[in-house]
Amino acid sequence: MRHRLSFPPALVLVGFGLALILALLSGRAQAGEYLLGPGDIVGVTVYGHPELQAPAVQVDAQGQVVLPLLGYVPVGGLSATAAGKAIAARLKEGGFLLKPYVNVLVDKYYSQQAVVLGAVNKPGKYVLDSGSRVTDLLALAGGVSPAGADTVILQRTQGGKQVDTPIRLDALFSGRAVADPAVTSGDVLYVPQAPVFYIEGEVNKPGAYRLAPGMTLLQAVALGGGLTRRGTLGGASIHRDVADGKPTIERAGADTPIRPDDVIDIGQSLF
């Protein structure tokens, strides 16, 4: 007589819960895997059969790789794990091996690329790997140039529409993963120019300067090297464009806020 093993209901529920958690984690890992595409270079290993190995093969424009015995095998749109299973299935179906074990590793991720534009030292198109984040892309582009703004914009097409996500640099380099989002193929990372103002007249270093948040006229004059012997804040004016596009000239005092593209004119003292 066979004895049927029985387990307490609580233990069964625990076991079922653990199995469910493992299944969910496995599904997430597979869903997040890199998908192969044209240009990628992969290495294919068939365990126990070194003659069938392909250490560096490129996925062609049709999403296929050329392998010993099999010829063209479609792998485009598959993860490395799924590609290994597909190759193993072809080896078994063709009668080449009874129980093939195939491993596929991605060597170069050429099919997944993103673009970096704007105020960076090396703008251009860059190849992504499966874990690329915004900071990785900025590093590849040589970092933000001195003229770059304090905020970068991650542009991504979702549902046929462009979605812009602004990311502050101070938050980006805080070390928190949530502040450093992953970059996917087709993304554009744009670094705008920092806002500037212009100062002229009776200051020691007239010219264009980076505008800091909340900057006042007094702080702007300090950036311009301070007043000359003949300069006075009492004679300061600001030339700026208002909403209707017409330029205006406004009198300014020490605490007057400075806006982007303002032109500050420091006048002479009468005495």
C-alpha positions as MATLAB code, in Angstrom:
seq = 'MRHRLSFPPALVLVGFGLALILALLSGRAQAGEYLLGPGDIVGVTVYGHPELQAPAVQVDAQGQVVLPLLGYVPVGGLSATAAGKAIAARLKEGGFLLKPYVNVLVDKYYSQQAVVLGAVNKPGKYVLDSGSRVTDLLALAGGVSPAGADTVILQRTQGGKQVDTPIRLDALFSGRAVADPAVTSGDVLYVPQAPVFYIEGEVNKPGAYRLAPGMTLLQAVALGGGLTRRGTLGGASIHRDVADGKPTIERAGADTPIRPDDVIDIGQSLF';
ca = [
       0.000    0.000    0.000;
       1.298    3.378   -0.961;
       1.300    6.097    1.656;
       0.283    9.548    0.430;
       2.309   12.326    1.965;
       0.283   15.156    3.464;
       1.411   18.624    4.509;
      -0.171   21.090    6.906;
      -2.333   23.669    5.072;
      -0.176   26.541    6.342;
       2.975   24.933    4.906;
       1.234   24.417    1.561;
       0.256   28.079    1.450;
       3.817   29.166    2.286;
       5.212   26.927   -0.429;
       2.708   28.252   -2.947;
       3.562   31.840   -1.982;
       7.297   31.225   -2.427;
       6.692   29.624   -5.811;
       4.556   32.567   -6.885;
       7.203   35.084   -5.806;
       9.923   33.175   -7.658;
       7.765   33.029  -10.757;
       7.121   36.782  -10.634;
      10.800   37.550  -10.160;
      11.704   35.245  -13.032;
       9.128   36.916  -15.255;
      10.467   40.359  -14.410;
      14.021   39.322  -15.203;
      12.982   37.914  -18.563;
      10.865   40.968  -19.371;
      13.794   43.247  -18.647;
      16.294   41.342  -20.771;
      18.000   43.027  -23.690;
      16.438   42.172  -27.054;
      18.798   41.394  -29.911;
      18.756   43.503  -33.058;
      20.725   44.217  -36.260;
      24.358   45.067  -35.633;
      24.647   43.306  -32.274;
      27.580   40.923  -31.891;
      26.973   37.744  -29.918;
      28.972   34.720  -28.845;
      27.328   31.296  -29.143;
      28.555   28.346  -27.085;
      27.306   24.755  -27.506;
      28.421   22.867  -24.425;
      30.527   19.814  -25.174;
      30.859   20.707  -28.863;
      33.601   23.289  -29.404;
      33.370   22.744  -33.175;
      29.918   24.369  -33.119;
      30.936   27.454  -31.187;
      30.695   30.894  -32.766;
      32.664   33.312  -30.573;
      31.694   36.524  -32.423;
      28.854   36.613  -34.918;
      26.907   39.695  -35.953;
      23.149   39.913  -36.224;
      22.432   40.952  -39.817;
      19.869   43.445  -41.120;
      17.220   40.693  -41.179;
      17.865   39.820  -37.537;
      19.694   36.568  -38.316;
      23.026   35.009  -37.366;
      25.014   32.455  -39.385;
      26.021   29.383  -37.359;
      27.875   26.132  -38.131;
      25.566   23.355  -39.459;
      22.456   25.543  -39.108;
      23.220   28.408  -41.450;
      20.891   31.380  -40.936;
      19.050   31.419  -37.597;
      16.612   34.269  -36.743;
      17.331   35.828  -33.348;
      16.178   39.423  -33.819;
      13.723   40.551  -31.167;
      14.731   37.698  -28.847;
      16.573   37.926  -25.567;
      19.918   36.135  -25.292;
      18.215   33.411  -23.259;
      15.448   32.927  -25.829;
      17.988   32.964  -28.664;
      19.931   30.160  -26.975;
      16.761   28.087  -26.694;
      15.890   28.743  -30.349;
      19.332   27.614  -31.515;
      19.154   24.511  -29.306;
      15.751   23.674  -30.795;
      17.155   23.964  -34.332;
      20.067   21.669  -33.458;
      17.707   19.084  -32.008;
      15.122   19.319  -34.811;
      17.865   18.958  -37.424;
      19.090   15.761  -35.790;
      22.517   17.221  -35.064;
      22.416   16.809  -31.283;
      20.124   14.882  -28.992;
      20.217   17.244  -26.010;
      21.931   20.467  -26.982;
      22.754   23.079  -24.369;
      23.359   26.482  -25.914;
      24.448   29.726  -24.290;
      24.281   33.125  -26.035;
      26.144   36.140  -24.676;
      25.900   39.666  -26.081;
      29.344   41.097  -26.766;
      28.447   44.415  -28.440;
      25.096   46.192  -28.138;
      25.121   48.008  -31.481;
      21.386   47.856  -32.205;
      20.388   49.826  -29.125;
      21.441   53.467  -29.402;
      20.509   56.825  -27.937;
      21.412   60.390  -28.888;
      22.944   63.128  -26.755;
      22.441   66.697  -27.965;
      22.942   70.220  -26.737;
      25.511   71.607  -24.319;
      27.741   68.544  -23.893;
      31.393   68.154  -24.835;
      30.857   65.329  -27.369;
      27.293   65.309  -28.752;
      26.364   62.319  -30.895;
      24.841   58.844  -31.038;
      25.961   56.279  -28.468;
      25.553   52.522  -28.084;
      23.652   51.345  -25.009;
      24.054   48.227  -22.959;
      21.352   46.579  -20.887;
      22.029   48.755  -17.838;
      22.698   52.186  -19.355;
      21.417   55.144  -17.350;
      21.389   58.890  -17.909;
      24.697   59.363  -16.049;
      26.325   56.701  -18.257;
      25.192   58.521  -21.393;
      26.443   61.883  -20.100;
      29.815   60.294  -19.339;
      30.034   58.894  -22.882;
      29.281   62.391  -24.205;
      32.145   63.883  -22.197;
      29.940   65.500  -19.579;
      27.959   68.735  -19.558;
      29.863   71.707  -20.991;
      30.365   74.882  -18.931;
      27.544   76.489  -20.921;
      25.120   73.694  -19.995;
      22.055   74.207  -17.851;
      21.466   72.673  -14.427;
      18.692   70.495  -15.867;
      18.870   67.857  -18.611;
      15.852   66.631  -20.551;
      15.209   62.970  -21.373;
      13.062   62.816  -24.516;
      11.216   59.568  -25.237;
       8.440   58.582  -27.639;
       5.516   56.929  -25.856;
       2.245   56.097  -27.574;
       3.313   58.055  -30.648;
       3.948   61.215  -28.612;
       7.170   62.768  -27.400;
       7.426   62.864  -23.618;
      10.015   65.202  -22.072;
      11.277   64.425  -18.576;
      13.425   67.148  -16.952;
      16.110   65.877  -14.572;
      18.130   68.154  -12.317;
      21.869   67.499  -12.296;
      22.144   67.747   -8.515;
      19.489   65.036   -8.146;
      21.041   62.998  -10.960;
      24.335   62.629   -9.121;
      22.782   62.072   -5.708;
      23.413   58.315   -5.949;
      19.709   57.397   -5.889;
      18.729   55.057   -8.758;
      15.262   56.612   -9.002;
      16.874   59.954   -9.879;
      19.023   58.331  -12.592;
      16.554   56.669  -14.994;
      17.467   53.925  -17.434;
      17.930   54.910  -21.081;
      16.324   52.866  -23.849;
      16.928   52.693  -27.585;
      15.696   55.759  -29.448;
      15.864   58.073  -26.427;
      17.299   61.573  -26.817;
      19.134   63.252  -23.960;
      19.128   67.021  -24.469;
      21.176   69.442  -22.401;
      19.931   73.012  -22.974;
      22.110   76.077  -22.739;
      22.157   77.709  -19.334;
      20.250   81.018  -19.178;
      22.502   84.075  -19.390;
      22.298   87.819  -18.852;
      24.410   90.643  -20.225;
      25.921   93.531  -18.336;
      27.489   96.644  -19.818;
      28.365  100.184  -18.872;
      30.262  101.134  -15.740;
      31.419   97.681  -14.572;
      34.932   96.322  -14.644;
      34.155   93.187  -16.658;
      31.225   93.759  -19.014;
      29.962   90.716  -20.929;
      27.646   87.717  -20.801;
      27.286   85.688  -17.575;
      25.471   82.579  -16.430;
      22.223   83.410  -14.643;
      21.787   81.698  -11.288;
      18.293   81.131   -9.833;
      17.096   84.126   -7.825;
      19.957   86.384   -8.918;
      19.586   90.098   -8.158;
      21.115   93.169   -9.757;
      23.675   93.483   -6.956;
      24.858   89.891   -7.542;
      24.988   90.473  -11.303;
      27.205   93.513  -10.801;
      29.513   91.432   -8.611;
      29.889   88.889  -11.432;
      30.719   91.779  -13.741;
      33.704   92.675  -11.599;
      31.947   95.352   -9.556;
      31.368   99.013  -10.302;
      33.990  101.253  -11.810;
      34.906  104.461  -10.003;
      32.259  106.287  -11.983;
      29.580  103.591  -11.746;
      26.482  103.733   -9.573;
      23.587  101.375   -8.962;
      21.366  104.429   -8.897;
      21.849  104.776  -12.632;
      21.125  101.131  -13.506;
      18.561  100.095  -16.077;
      17.505   96.779  -17.593;
      16.626   96.221  -21.236;
      14.360   93.200  -21.544;
      11.798   91.656  -23.884;
       8.318   91.303  -22.451;
       5.592   88.826  -23.439;
       4.465   90.684  -26.556;
       8.026   90.767  -27.888;
       8.487   94.499  -27.507;
      11.663   95.544  -25.706;
      11.309   97.671  -22.582;
      13.712   99.666  -20.436;
      13.167   99.475  -16.699;
      14.874  101.233  -13.831;
      16.521   98.786  -11.465;
      17.704   98.692   -7.875;
      20.046   96.457   -5.937;
      17.330   93.854   -5.202;
      15.762   93.778   -8.678;
      15.507   90.159   -9.924;
      17.399   89.389  -13.133;
      15.720   87.372  -15.892;
      17.214   85.341  -18.754;
      18.557   87.492  -21.621;
      18.317   90.708  -19.608;
      20.751   93.436  -20.689;
      21.875   95.444  -17.670;
      23.233   98.932  -18.250;
      25.133  100.507  -15.360;
      25.202  104.277  -15.641;
      27.654  106.891  -14.398;
      27.419  108.792  -11.179;
      26.689  112.498  -11.550;
      29.257  113.400   -8.921;
];
